[in-house]
Amino acid sequence: MSQDSRKHADDTFGFLPQLPVPYHGQDDRLAIAEMAEVFGVTHRTLHFYEEKGLLTAARMGPMRVYGEDHVRRMAVINACREIDMPIAAIQELMAGLDRAESQARADELFDAALQARRRELAAQQSILRRQMQKIAELLEARSVEGEDDPTGAENVHLSPIESNCLGFMAVGYPASRIAELMDMDLTAALTLESGIIRKFGAHNRFQAVAKAVLAGLIASE
């Protein structure tokens, strides 16, 4: 069935940007467990998207199932979350896509949302670099002359999961996004982040990242 036909058959979806769909099976419907596995998210994440009005599920008896259009819609939502687009911005985008009267308009809306997010990330990156540079300068100014590792980070040992978390912290992801990326709840992500900050003898995540950069544990770029 073409997308034009699907639009007339189900106006709740409208047009969607053309994105790769990570499911190419034969089943017409996916159970929630299959949907979660296809997109690498948890059941709770899917429920959250439904609560926010981003996604809906059909019913097959007592079971929640997702059809082809649900999968395509989830591909758009997932792409937006992978670039840490705020939920409010995704809601606005999806509402616009639902009202789109042509494929060209849907593509235009999606491209505009991506451009806006790129500008936001560029601004955040600039701010983070300035903050990290300032922290590095303060740490260096307070170092003891002749001390090889004034940050005290050279002897810090991180587990693989801590190293992954530190990498996400360096990118600037908030704890909520880190929790999603590492498939853990927010409390666990906050606890992990606090442990990393404590290991570096830092006062906050920015100082911990700056110390890790100075010690060569992560790249500065």
Coordinates of C-alpha atoms in Angstrom, one line a residue:
M1 CA 0.0 0.0 0.0
S2 CA 1.4 3.4 -0.9
Q3 CA 1.8 6.2 1.6
D4 CA -0.9 8.2 -0.2
S5 CA -3.3 5.3 0.3
R6 CA -2.3 4.9 3.9
K7 CA -2.9 8.6 4.6
H8 CA -6.5 8.3 3.3
A9 CA -7.0 5.0 5.2
D10 CA -5.6 6.4 8.5
D11 CA -5.4 10.2 8.8
T12 CA -3.8 10.0 12.3
F13 CA -0.4 9.4 10.8
G14 CA -0.2 11.8 7.8
F15 CA 3.0 11.8 5.9
L16 CA 6.4 10.9 7.4
P17 CA 10.0 11.6 6.3
Q18 CA 11.6 8.7 4.6
L19 CA 13.9 7.0 7.1
P20 CA 15.5 3.5 7.3
V21 CA 13.2 1.1 9.2
P22 CA 15.2 -1.5 11.2
Y23 CA 12.5 -4.1 10.8
H24 CA 12.0 -6.1 7.6
G25 CA 10.2 -9.2 8.9
Q26 CA 7.1 -10.8 7.5
D27 CA 4.7 -10.1 10.4
D28 CA 2.1 -7.4 9.9
R29 CA 2.1 -6.6 13.7
L30 CA 4.8 -6.4 16.3
A31 CA 4.2 -7.1 19.9
I32 CA 5.6 -4.6 22.4
A33 CA 8.6 -6.8 23.2
E34 CA 9.5 -7.1 19.5
M35 CA 9.0 -3.3 19.0
A36 CA 11.4 -2.6 21.9
E37 CA 14.0 -5.0 20.6
V38 CA 13.9 -3.6 17.0
F39 CA 14.6 -0.1 18.2
G40 CA 16.8 -1.0 21.2
V41 CA 14.6 0.6 23.8
T42 CA 12.8 -0.6 26.9
H43 CA 9.1 -1.3 27.3
R44 CA 9.0 1.7 29.6
T45 CA 10.3 4.0 26.8
L46 CA 7.5 2.9 24.5
H47 CA 4.9 3.5 27.3
F48 CA 6.5 7.0 27.8
Y49 CA 6.1 7.9 24.2
E50 CA 2.5 6.8 24.2
E51 CA 1.9 8.9 27.4
K52 CA 3.3 11.9 25.5
G53 CA 1.1 11.3 22.5
L54 CA 4.0 10.5 20.2
L55 CA 3.0 6.9 19.6
T56 CA 0.0 4.7 19.7
A57 CA -0.5 1.0 19.9
A58 CA -3.3 -1.2 18.5
R59 CA -4.9 -4.0 20.4
M60 CA -5.0 -7.7 19.5
G61 CA -7.0 -9.0 22.4
P62 CA -5.1 -8.1 25.6
M63 CA -1.9 -7.6 23.7
R64 CA -0.5 -4.2 22.5
V65 CA 0.7 -4.5 18.9
Y66 CA 2.3 -2.1 16.4
G67 CA 1.7 -2.0 12.7
E68 CA 3.8 -0.8 9.8
D69 CA 2.8 2.8 10.3
H70 CA 3.6 2.6 14.0
V71 CA 7.0 1.2 13.2
R72 CA 7.7 4.0 10.6
R73 CA 6.5 6.6 13.1
M74 CA 8.8 5.1 15.8
A75 CA 11.7 5.4 13.4
V76 CA 11.2 9.1 13.3
I77 CA 10.9 9.4 17.0
N78 CA 13.9 7.3 17.6
A79 CA 16.0 9.3 15.2
C80 CA 15.0 12.5 17.1
R81 CA 15.9 11.0 20.5
E82 CA 19.3 9.8 19.2
I83 CA 20.2 13.5 18.7
D84 CA 18.7 14.3 22.1
M85 CA 15.9 16.4 20.7
P86 CA 13.7 17.6 23.6
I87 CA 10.4 15.8 23.9
A88 CA 8.5 19.1 23.5
A89 CA 10.3 19.6 20.1
I90 CA 9.5 16.1 19.0
Q91 CA 5.8 16.5 20.0
E92 CA 5.7 19.7 17.9
L93 CA 7.4 18.0 15.0
M94 CA 5.1 15.0 15.0
A95 CA 2.0 17.2 15.3
G96 CA 3.2 19.1 12.2
L97 CA 3.8 15.8 10.4
D98 CA 0.3 14.7 11.2
R99 CA -1.0 17.8 9.6
A100 CA 1.3 17.6 6.5
E101 CA -0.6 17.4 3.3
S102 CA 2.2 16.2 1.1
Q103 CA 5.5 14.2 1.3
A104 CA 7.4 17.4 0.4
R105 CA 5.9 19.3 3.3
A106 CA 6.8 16.4 5.7
D107 CA 10.4 16.4 4.5
E108 CA 10.6 20.2 4.8
L109 CA 9.3 20.0 8.4
F110 CA 11.8 17.3 9.4
D111 CA 14.7 19.0 7.7
A112 CA 13.9 22.2 9.6
A113 CA 13.7 20.4 12.9
L114 CA 17.1 18.8 12.2
Q115 CA 18.7 22.2 11.3
A116 CA 17.3 23.7 14.5
R117 CA 18.7 20.9 16.6
R118 CA 22.1 21.2 14.9
R119 CA 22.2 24.9 15.8
E120 CA 21.3 24.1 19.4
L121 CA 24.0 21.4 19.7
A122 CA 26.6 23.8 18.2
A123 CA 25.8 26.4 20.8
Q124 CA 25.9 23.8 23.6
Q125 CA 29.3 22.5 22.3
S126 CA 30.7 26.0 22.3
I127 CA 29.5 26.6 25.9
L128 CA 30.9 23.2 27.1
R129 CA 34.3 23.9 25.6
R130 CA 34.5 27.2 27.3
Q131 CA 33.5 25.7 30.6
M132 CA 36.0 22.8 30.3
Q133 CA 38.7 25.2 29.3
K134 CA 38.0 27.5 32.3
I135 CA 38.0 24.5 34.7
A136 CA 41.3 23.2 33.2
E137 CA 42.8 26.7 33.7
L138 CA 41.6 26.8 37.3
L139 CA 42.9 23.3 38.0
E140 CA 46.3 24.1 36.5
A141 CA 46.5 27.4 38.5
R142 CA 45.9 25.5 41.7
S143 CA 48.4 22.7 40.9
V144 CA 51.4 22.1 43.1
E145 CA 54.6 23.0 41.2
G146 CA 56.5 19.9 40.1
E147 CA 53.6 17.6 40.6
D148 CA 53.3 15.3 37.6
D149 CA 49.6 14.9 37.8
P150 CA 48.0 17.9 39.5
T151 CA 44.5 16.6 38.7
G152 CA 45.0 13.4 40.6
A153 CA 43.3 11.7 37.6
E154 CA 46.3 9.7 36.3
N155 CA 45.7 6.8 38.8
V156 CA 41.9 6.8 38.5
H157 CA 40.6 3.4 37.4
L158 CA 37.3 3.2 35.6
S159 CA 35.2 0.1 34.9
P160 CA 34.0 -0.3 31.3
I161 CA 30.5 0.9 32.2
E162 CA 32.0 4.0 34.0
S163 CA 34.2 4.7 30.9
N164 CA 31.1 4.6 28.7
C165 CA 29.2 6.9 31.1
L166 CA 32.2 9.3 31.2
G167 CA 32.2 9.4 27.4
F168 CA 28.5 10.4 27.3
M169 CA 29.1 13.0 30.1
A170 CA 31.9 14.5 27.9
V171 CA 29.5 14.8 25.0
G172 CA 27.2 16.7 27.3
Y173 CA 24.3 14.3 27.6
P174 CA 22.1 14.8 30.7
A175 CA 21.7 11.9 33.1
S176 CA 18.2 11.1 31.7
R177 CA 19.7 10.5 28.2
I178 CA 22.6 8.5 29.6
A179 CA 20.1 6.3 31.4
E180 CA 18.3 5.7 28.1
L181 CA 21.5 5.0 26.1
M182 CA 22.8 2.6 28.8
D183 CA 19.5 0.9 29.4
M184 CA 19.2 1.7 33.0
D185 CA 16.9 3.8 35.2
L186 CA 17.6 7.4 36.0
T187 CA 18.6 6.7 39.6
A188 CA 21.2 4.2 38.5
A189 CA 22.6 6.7 36.0
L190 CA 22.8 9.4 38.6
T191 CA 24.5 7.0 41.0
L192 CA 27.0 6.0 38.3
E193 CA 27.7 9.6 37.4
S194 CA 28.2 10.6 41.1
G195 CA 30.7 7.7 41.6
I196 CA 32.7 8.9 38.6
I197 CA 32.8 12.5 39.9
R198 CA 33.9 11.2 43.3
K199 CA 36.7 9.1 41.8
F200 CA 38.1 12.2 40.1
G201 CA 37.8 14.2 43.3
A202 CA 35.7 16.7 41.4
H203 CA 32.8 18.8 42.5
N204 CA 30.6 18.4 39.5
R205 CA 30.5 16.6 36.1
F206 CA 32.2 19.4 34.2
Q207 CA 35.2 19.3 36.5
A208 CA 35.4 15.5 36.3
V209 CA 35.4 15.7 32.5
A210 CA 38.0 18.4 32.5
K211 CA 40.3 16.3 34.8
A212 CA 39.8 13.3 32.6
V213 CA 40.7 15.4 29.5
L214 CA 43.9 16.7 31.2
A215 CA 44.9 13.2 32.3
G216 CA 44.4 11.9 28.7
L217 CA 41.6 9.6 29.6
I218 CA 39.3 11.1 27.0
A219 CA 39.9 13.2 23.9
S220 CA 39.3 16.9 24.2
E221 CA 37.6 17.1 20.8

